[in-house]
Coordinates of N, CA and C in Angstrom, one line a residue:
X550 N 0.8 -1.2 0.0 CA 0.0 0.0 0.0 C 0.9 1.2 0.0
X551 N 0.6 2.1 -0.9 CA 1.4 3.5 -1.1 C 0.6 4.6 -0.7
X552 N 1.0 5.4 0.6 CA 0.7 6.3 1.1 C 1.3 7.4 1.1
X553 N 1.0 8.7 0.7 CA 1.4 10.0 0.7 C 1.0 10.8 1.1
X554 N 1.9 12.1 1.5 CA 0.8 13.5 2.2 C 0.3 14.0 1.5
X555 N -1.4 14.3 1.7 CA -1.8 14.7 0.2 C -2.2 16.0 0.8
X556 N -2.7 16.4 2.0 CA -2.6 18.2 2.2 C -2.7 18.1 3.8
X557 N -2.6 19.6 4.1 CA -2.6 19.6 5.6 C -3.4 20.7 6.0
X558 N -4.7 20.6 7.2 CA -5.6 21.5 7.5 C -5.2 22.1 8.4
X559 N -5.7 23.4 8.0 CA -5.6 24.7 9.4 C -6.5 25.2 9.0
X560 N -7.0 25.3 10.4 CA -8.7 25.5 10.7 C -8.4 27.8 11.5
X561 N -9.7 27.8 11.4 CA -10.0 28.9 12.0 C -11.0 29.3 12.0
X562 N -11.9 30.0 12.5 CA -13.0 30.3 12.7 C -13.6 30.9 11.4
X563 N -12.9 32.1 11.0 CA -13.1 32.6 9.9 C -12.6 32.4 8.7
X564 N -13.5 32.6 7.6 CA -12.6 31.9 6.3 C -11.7 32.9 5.6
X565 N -13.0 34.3 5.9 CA -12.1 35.4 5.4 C -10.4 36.2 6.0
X566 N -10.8 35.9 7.3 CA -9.5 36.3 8.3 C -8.5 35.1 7.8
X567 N -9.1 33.9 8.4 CA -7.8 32.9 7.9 C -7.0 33.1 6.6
X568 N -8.0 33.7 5.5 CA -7.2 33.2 4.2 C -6.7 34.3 3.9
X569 N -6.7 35.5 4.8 CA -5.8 36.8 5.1 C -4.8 37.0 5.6
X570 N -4.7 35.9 6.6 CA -3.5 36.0 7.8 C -2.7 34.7 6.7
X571 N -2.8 33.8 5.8 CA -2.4 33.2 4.9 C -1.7 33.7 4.1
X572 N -2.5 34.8 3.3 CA -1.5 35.5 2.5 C -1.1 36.1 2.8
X573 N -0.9 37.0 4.3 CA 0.2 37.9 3.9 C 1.3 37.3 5.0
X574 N 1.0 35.5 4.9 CA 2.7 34.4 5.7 C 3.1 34.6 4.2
X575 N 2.6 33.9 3.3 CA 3.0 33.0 2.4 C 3.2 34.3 1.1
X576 N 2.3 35.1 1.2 CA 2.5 36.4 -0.5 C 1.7 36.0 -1.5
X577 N 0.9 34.9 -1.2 CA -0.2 34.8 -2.0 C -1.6 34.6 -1.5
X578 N -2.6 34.6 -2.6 CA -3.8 34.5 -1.2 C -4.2 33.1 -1.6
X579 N -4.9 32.2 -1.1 CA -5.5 31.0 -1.6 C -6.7 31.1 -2.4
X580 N -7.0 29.8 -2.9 CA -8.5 30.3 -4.3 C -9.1 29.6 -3.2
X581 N -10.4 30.2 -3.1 CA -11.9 29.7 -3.0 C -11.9 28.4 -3.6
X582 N -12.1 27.5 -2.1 CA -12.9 26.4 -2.7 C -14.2 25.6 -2.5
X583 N -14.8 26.0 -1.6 CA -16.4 25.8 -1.6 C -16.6 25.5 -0.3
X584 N -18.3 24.6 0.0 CA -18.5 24.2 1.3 C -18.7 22.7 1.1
X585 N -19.0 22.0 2.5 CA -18.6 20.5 2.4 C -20.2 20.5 3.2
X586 N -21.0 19.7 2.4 CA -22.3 19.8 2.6 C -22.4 18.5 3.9
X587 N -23.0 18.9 4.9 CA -22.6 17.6 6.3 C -22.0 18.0 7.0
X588 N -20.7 18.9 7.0 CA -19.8 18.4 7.9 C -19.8 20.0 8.4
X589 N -20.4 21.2 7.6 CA -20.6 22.1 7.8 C -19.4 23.2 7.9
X590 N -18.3 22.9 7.3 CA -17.6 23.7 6.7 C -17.2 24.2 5.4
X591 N -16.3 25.0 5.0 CA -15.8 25.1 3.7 C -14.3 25.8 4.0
X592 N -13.7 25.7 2.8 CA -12.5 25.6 2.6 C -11.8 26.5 1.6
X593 N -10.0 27.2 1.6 CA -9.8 27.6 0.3 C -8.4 27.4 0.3
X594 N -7.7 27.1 -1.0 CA -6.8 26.0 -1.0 C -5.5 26.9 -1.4
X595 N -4.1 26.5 -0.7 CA -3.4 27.2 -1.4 C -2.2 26.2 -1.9
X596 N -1.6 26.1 -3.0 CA -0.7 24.7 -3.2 C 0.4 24.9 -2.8
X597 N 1.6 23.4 -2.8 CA 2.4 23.0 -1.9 C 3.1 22.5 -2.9
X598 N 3.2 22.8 -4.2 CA 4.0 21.8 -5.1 C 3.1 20.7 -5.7
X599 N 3.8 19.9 -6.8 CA 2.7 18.4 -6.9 C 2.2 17.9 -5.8
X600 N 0.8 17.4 -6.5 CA -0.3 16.6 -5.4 C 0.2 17.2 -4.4
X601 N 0.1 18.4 -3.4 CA 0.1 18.3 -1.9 C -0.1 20.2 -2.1
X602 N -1.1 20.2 -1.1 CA -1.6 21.9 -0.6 C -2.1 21.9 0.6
X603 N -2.2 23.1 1.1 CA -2.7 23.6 2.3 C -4.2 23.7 2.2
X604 N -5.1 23.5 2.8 CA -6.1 23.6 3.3 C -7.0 24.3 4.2
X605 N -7.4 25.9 3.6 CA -7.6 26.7 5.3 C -9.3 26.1 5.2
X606 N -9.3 25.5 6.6 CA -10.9 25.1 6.9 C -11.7 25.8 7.5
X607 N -12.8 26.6 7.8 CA -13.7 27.6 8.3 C -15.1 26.6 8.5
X608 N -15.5 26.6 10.0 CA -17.5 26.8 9.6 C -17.8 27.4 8.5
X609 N -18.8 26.4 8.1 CA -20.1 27.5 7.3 C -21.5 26.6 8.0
X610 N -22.5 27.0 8.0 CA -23.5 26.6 8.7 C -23.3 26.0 9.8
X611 N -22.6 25.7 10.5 CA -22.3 24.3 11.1 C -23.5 23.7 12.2
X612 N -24.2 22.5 12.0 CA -24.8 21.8 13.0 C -23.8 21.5 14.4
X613 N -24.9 21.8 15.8 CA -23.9 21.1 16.8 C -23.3 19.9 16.7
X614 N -22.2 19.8 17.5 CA -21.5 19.2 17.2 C -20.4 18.3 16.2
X615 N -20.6 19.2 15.3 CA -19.9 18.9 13.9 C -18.7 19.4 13.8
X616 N -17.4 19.6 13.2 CA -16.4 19.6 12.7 C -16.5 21.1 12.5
X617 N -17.0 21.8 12.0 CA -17.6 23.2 12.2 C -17.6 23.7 12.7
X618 N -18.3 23.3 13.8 CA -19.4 23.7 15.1 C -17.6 23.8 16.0
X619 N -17.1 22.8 15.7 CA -15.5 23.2 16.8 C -14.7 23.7 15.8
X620 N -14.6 23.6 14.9 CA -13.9 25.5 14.4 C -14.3 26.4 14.8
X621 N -15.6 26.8 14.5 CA -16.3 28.2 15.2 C -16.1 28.5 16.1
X622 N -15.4 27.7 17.6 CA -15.1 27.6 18.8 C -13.3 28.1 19.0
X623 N -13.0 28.1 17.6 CA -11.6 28.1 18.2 C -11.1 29.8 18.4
X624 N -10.5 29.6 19.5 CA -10.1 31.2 19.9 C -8.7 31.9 19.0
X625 N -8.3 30.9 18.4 CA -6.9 31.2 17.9 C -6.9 30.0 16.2
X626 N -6.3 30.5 15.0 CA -6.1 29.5 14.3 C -5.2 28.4 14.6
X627 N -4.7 27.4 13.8 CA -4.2 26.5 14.0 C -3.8 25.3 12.8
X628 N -2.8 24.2 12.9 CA -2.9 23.2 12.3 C -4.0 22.2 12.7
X629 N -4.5 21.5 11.9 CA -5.7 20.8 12.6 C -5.0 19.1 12.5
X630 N -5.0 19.0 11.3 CA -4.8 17.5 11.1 C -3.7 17.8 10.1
X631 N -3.3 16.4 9.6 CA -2.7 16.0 8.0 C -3.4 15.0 7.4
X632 N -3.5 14.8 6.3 CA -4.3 13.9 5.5 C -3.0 12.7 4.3
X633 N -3.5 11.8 4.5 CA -2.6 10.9 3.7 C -3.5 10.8 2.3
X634 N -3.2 10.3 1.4 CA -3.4 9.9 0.0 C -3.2 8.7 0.0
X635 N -4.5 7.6 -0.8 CA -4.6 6.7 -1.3 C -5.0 5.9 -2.2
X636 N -4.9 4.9 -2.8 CA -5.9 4.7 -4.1 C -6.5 3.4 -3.8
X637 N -6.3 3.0 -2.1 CA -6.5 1.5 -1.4 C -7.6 1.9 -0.5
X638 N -8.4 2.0 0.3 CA -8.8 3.0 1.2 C -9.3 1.5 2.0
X639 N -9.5 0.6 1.6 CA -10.0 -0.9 2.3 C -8.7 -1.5 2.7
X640 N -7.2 -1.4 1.8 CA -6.5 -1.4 2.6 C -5.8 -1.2 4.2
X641 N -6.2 0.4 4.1 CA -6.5 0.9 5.6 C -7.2 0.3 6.5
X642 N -8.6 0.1 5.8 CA -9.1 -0.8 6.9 C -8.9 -1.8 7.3
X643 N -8.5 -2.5 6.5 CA -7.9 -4.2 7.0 C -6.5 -3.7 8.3
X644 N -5.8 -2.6 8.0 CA -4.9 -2.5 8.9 C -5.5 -1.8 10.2
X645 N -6.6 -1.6 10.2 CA -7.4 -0.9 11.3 C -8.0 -1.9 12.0
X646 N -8.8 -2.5 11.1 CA -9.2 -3.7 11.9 C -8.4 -4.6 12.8
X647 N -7.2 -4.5 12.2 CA -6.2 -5.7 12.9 C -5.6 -5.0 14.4
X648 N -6.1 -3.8 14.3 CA -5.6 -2.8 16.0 C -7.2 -2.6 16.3
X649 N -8.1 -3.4 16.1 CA -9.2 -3.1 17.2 C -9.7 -2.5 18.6
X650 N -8.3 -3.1 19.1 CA -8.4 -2.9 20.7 C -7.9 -1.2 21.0
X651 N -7.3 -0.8 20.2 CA -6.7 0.6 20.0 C -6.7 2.0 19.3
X652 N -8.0 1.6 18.2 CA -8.4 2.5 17.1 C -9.2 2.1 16.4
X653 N -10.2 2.4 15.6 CA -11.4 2.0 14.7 C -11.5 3.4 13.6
X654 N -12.5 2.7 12.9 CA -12.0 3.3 11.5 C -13.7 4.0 11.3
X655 N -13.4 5.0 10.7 CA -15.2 5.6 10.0 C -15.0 5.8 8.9
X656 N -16.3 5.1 8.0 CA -15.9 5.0 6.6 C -16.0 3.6 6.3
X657 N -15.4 4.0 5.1 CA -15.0 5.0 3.5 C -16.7 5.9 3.5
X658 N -16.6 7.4 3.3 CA -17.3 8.4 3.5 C -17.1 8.8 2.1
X659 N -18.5 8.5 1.2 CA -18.5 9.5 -0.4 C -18.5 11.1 0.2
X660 N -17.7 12.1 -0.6 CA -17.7 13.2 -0.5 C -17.9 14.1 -1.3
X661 N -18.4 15.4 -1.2 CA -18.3 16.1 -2.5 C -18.3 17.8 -2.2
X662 N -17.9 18.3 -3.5 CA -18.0 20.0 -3.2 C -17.8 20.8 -4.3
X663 N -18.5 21.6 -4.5 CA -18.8 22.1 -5.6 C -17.7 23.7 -5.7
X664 N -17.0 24.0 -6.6 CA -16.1 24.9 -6.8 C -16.8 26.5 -6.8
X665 N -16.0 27.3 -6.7 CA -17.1 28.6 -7.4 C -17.1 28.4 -9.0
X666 N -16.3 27.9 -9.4 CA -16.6 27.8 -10.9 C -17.3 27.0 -11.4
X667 N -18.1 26.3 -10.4 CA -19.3 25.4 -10.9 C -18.7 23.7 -11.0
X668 N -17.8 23.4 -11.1 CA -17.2 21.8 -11.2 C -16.9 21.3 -9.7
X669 N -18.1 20.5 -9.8 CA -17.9 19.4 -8.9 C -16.6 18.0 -8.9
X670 N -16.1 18.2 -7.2 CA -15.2 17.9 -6.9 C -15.9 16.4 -6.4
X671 N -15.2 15.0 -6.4 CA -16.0 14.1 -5.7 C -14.9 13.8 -5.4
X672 N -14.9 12.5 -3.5 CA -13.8 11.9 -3.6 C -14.6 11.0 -2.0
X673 N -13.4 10.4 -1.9 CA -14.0 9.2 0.0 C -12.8 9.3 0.9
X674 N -13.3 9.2 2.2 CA -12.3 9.7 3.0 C -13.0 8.4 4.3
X675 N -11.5 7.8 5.1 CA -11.9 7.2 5.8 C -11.1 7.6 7.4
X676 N -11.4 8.3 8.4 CA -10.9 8.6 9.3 C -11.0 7.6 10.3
X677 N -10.1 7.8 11.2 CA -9.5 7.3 12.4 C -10.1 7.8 14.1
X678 N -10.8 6.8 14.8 CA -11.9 7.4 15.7 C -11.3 5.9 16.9
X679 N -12.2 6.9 18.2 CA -12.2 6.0 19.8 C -10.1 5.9 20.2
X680 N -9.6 7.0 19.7 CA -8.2 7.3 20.5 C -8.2 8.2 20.8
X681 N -6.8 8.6 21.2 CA -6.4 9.6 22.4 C -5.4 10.8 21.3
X682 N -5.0 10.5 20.0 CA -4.1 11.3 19.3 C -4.8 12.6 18.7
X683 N -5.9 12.5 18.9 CA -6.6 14.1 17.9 C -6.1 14.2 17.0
X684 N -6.0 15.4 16.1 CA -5.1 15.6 15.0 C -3.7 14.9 14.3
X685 N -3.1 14.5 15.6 CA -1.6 14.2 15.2 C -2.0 12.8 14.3
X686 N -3.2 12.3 14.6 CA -3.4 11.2 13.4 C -3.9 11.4 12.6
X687 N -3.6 11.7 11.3 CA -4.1 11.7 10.3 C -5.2 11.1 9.8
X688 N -6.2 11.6 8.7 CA -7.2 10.5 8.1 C -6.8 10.6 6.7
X689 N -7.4 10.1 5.8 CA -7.2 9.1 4.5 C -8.2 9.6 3.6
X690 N -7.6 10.2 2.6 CA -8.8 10.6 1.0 C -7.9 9.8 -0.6
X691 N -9.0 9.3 -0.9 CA -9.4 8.5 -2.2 C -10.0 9.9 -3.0
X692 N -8.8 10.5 -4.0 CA -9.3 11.4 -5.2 C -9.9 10.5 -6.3
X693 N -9.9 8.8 -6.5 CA -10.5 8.5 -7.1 C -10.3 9.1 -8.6
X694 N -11.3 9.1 -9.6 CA -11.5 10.0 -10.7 C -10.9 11.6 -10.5
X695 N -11.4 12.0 -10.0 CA -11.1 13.4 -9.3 C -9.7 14.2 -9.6
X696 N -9.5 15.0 -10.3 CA -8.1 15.9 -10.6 C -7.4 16.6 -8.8
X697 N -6.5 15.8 -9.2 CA -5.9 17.0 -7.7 C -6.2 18.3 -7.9
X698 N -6.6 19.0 -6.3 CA -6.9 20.1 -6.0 C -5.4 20.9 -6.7
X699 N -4.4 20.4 -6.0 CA -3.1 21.1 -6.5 C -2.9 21.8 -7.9
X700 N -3.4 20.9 -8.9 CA -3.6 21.0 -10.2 C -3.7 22.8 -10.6
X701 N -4.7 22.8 -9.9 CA -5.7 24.2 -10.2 C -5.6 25.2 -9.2
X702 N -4.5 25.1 -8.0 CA -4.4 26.0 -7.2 C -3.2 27.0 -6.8
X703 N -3.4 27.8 -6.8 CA -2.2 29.3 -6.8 C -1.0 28.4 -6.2
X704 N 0.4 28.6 -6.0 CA 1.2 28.2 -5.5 C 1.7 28.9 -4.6
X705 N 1.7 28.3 -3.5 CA 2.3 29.4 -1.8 C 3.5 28.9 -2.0
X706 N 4.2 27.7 -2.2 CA 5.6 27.2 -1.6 C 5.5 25.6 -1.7
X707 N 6.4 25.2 -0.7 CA 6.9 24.0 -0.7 C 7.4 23.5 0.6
X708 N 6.6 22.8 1.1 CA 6.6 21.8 2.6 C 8.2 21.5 2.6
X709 N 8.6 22.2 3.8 CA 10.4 21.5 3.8 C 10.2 20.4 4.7
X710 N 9.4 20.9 6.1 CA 9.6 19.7 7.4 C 8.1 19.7 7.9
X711 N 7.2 18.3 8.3 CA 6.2 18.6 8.6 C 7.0 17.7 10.3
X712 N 6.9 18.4 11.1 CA 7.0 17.9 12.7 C 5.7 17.4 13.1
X713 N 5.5 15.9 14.0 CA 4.7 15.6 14.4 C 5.5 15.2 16.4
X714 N 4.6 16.1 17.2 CA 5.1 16.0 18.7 C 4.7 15.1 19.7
X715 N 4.4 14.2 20.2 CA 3.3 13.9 21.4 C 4.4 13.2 22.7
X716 N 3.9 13.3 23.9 CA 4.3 12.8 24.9 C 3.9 11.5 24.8
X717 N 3.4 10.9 24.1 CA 3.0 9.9 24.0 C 3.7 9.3 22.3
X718 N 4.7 9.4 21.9 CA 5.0 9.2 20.8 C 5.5 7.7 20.6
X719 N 5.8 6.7 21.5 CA 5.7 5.9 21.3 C 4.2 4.9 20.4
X720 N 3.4 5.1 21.0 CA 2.1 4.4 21.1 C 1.4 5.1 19.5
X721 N 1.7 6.5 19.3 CA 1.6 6.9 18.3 C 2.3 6.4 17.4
X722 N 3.3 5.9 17.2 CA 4.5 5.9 16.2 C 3.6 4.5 16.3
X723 N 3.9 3.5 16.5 CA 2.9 2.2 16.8 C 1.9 2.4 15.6
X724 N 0.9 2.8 16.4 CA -0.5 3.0 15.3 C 0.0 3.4 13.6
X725 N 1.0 4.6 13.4 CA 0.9 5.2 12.4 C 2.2 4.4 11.4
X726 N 2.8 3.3 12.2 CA 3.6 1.9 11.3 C 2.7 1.2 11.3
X727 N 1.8 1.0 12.0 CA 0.7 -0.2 11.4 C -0.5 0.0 10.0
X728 N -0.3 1.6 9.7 CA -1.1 1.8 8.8 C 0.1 2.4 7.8
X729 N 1.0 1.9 7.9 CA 2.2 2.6 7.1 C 2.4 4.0 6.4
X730 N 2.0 4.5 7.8 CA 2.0 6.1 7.5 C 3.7 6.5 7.1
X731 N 4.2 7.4 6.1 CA 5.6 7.6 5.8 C 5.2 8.7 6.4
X732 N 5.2 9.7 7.8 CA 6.1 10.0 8.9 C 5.8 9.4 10.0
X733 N 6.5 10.0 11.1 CA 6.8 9.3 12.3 C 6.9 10.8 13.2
X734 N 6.1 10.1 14.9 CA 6.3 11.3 15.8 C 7.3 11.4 16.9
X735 N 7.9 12.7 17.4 CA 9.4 12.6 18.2 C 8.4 12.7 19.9
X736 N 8.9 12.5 20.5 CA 8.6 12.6 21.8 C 8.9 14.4 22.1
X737 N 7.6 15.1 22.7 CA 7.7 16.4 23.2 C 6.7 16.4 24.4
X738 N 6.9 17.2 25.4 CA 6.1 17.2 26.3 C 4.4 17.5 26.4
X739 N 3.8 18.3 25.2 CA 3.1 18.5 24.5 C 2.6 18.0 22.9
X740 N 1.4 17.7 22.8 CA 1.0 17.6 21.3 C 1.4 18.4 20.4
X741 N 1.9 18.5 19.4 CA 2.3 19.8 18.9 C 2.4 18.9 17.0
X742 N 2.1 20.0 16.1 CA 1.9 19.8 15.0 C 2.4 20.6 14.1
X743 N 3.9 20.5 13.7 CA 4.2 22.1 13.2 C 4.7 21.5 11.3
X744 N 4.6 22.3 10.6 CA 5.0 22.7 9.3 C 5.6 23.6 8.8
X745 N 6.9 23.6 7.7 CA 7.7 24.7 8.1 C 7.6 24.6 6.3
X746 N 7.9 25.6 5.8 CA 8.0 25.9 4.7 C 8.5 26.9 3.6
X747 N 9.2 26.8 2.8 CA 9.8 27.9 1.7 C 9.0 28.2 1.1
X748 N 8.8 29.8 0.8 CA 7.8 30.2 -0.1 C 8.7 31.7 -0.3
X749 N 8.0 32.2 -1.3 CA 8.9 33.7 -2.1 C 9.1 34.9 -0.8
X750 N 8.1 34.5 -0.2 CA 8.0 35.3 1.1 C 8.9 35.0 2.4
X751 N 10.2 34.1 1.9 CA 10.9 33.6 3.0 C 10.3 32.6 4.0
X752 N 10.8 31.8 5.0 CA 10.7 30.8 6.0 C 9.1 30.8 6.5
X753 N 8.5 30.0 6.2 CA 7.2 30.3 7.2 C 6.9 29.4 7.7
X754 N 6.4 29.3 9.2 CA 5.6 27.9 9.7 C 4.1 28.3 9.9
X755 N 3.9 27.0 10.2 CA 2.4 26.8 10.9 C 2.6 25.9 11.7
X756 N 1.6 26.5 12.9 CA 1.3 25.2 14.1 C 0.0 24.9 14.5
X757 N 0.0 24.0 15.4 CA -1.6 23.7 16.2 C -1.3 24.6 17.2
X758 N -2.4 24.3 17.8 CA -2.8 24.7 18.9 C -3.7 23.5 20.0
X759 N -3.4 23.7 21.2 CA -4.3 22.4 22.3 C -5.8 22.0 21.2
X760 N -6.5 23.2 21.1 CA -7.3 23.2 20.9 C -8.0 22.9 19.3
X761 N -7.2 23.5 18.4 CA -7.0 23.1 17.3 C -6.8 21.6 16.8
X762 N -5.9 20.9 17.5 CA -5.4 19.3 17.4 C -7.4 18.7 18.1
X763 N -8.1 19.5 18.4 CA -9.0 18.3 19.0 C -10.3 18.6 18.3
X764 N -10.0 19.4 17.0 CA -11.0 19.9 16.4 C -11.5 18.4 15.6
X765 N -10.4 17.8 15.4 CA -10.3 16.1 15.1 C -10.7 15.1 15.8
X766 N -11.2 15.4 17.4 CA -11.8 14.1 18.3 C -12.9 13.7 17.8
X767 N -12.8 12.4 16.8 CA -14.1 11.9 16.8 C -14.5 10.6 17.3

């Protein structure tokens, strides 16, 4: 099974603020990319090189307790999660199944979202639920048919180092070789999620936040 980073979320309350405080890290702004009907957000994308971009995620309507509903909550932006790439997504699950006692899977999830330019985007996503990692675990999207987002999105830069932190990095590092995730997390006293990156605008990172990393407890 071949797994890759296919983008990484940072959440914020706002879509307009966020993709403000985005452009003027990075010197570009991100394109508009729509809302995610269910989950009660939307999104606007800024790219990272082949197959891989940034993702700023915002509420938009959000129902309680939805993925939304705790962005709208967050006092500060943040990294939220990372997302892996797949074209196996039952793969995953067989390796999920086989850690029952330690993680469970939701999904495979049809998805969809409609551009401002009118072209619908489809794809399936199977996330990772009933642990203790929040964000620092990743979930899993199937572009299937589907053109990478990257394809068609402004270019910010290029991911040099994606850091994953936990006081618990053992047990993490575990889980994320059993699903052959290609990285791995260092031991820090704190959860911590950082991304560092070259862009025209010189050195820039992103991080989580406590709060941000649990925007992902599902």
């Amino acid at each position: 099974m071949t797994l890759a980073l296919d983008h990484l979320v940072w959440g914020t309350p706002d879509l307009d603020h966020g993709c403000a405080t985005i452009e003027n890290l990075f010197g570009i702004a991100p394109s508009p990319g729509g809302s995610h009907p269910g989950i009660g957000t939307c999104n606007a994308l800024l790219g990272l090189g082949p197959n891989l971009y940034l993702e700023i995620m915002a509420p938009d309507n959000p129902a309680s307790g939805s993925i939304g509903a705790r962005l709208a909550e967050l006092k500060a932006p943040g990294l939220v999660t990372w997302v892996l790439r797949t074209s196996d997504l039952s793969r995953v699950e067989l390796h999920v199944e086989e850690m029952h006692d330690q993680v469970t899977s939701l999904g495979p999830i049809p998805s969809q979202r409609v551009t401002p330019q009118g072209h619908r985007l489809e794809w399936t996503l199977l996330f990772l639920t009933l642990h203790n990692h929040n964000g620092l675990l990743p979930f899993f999207i199937d572009w299937q048919q589907t053109e990478h987002p990257s394809v068609s999105t402004p270019q910010g830069g290029r991911l040099m180092e994606l850091e994953i932190g936990s006081p618990h990095s053992a047990h993490l590092n575990a889980l994320l070789t059993r699903v052959d995730a290609p990285h791995s997390a260092v031991r820090k006293p704190l959860d911590e999620l950082t991304a560092h990156f070259q862009t025209k605008a010189g050195h820039v990172s992103l991080q989580s936040t406590r709060q941000s990393l649990s925007v992902m407890n599902m």
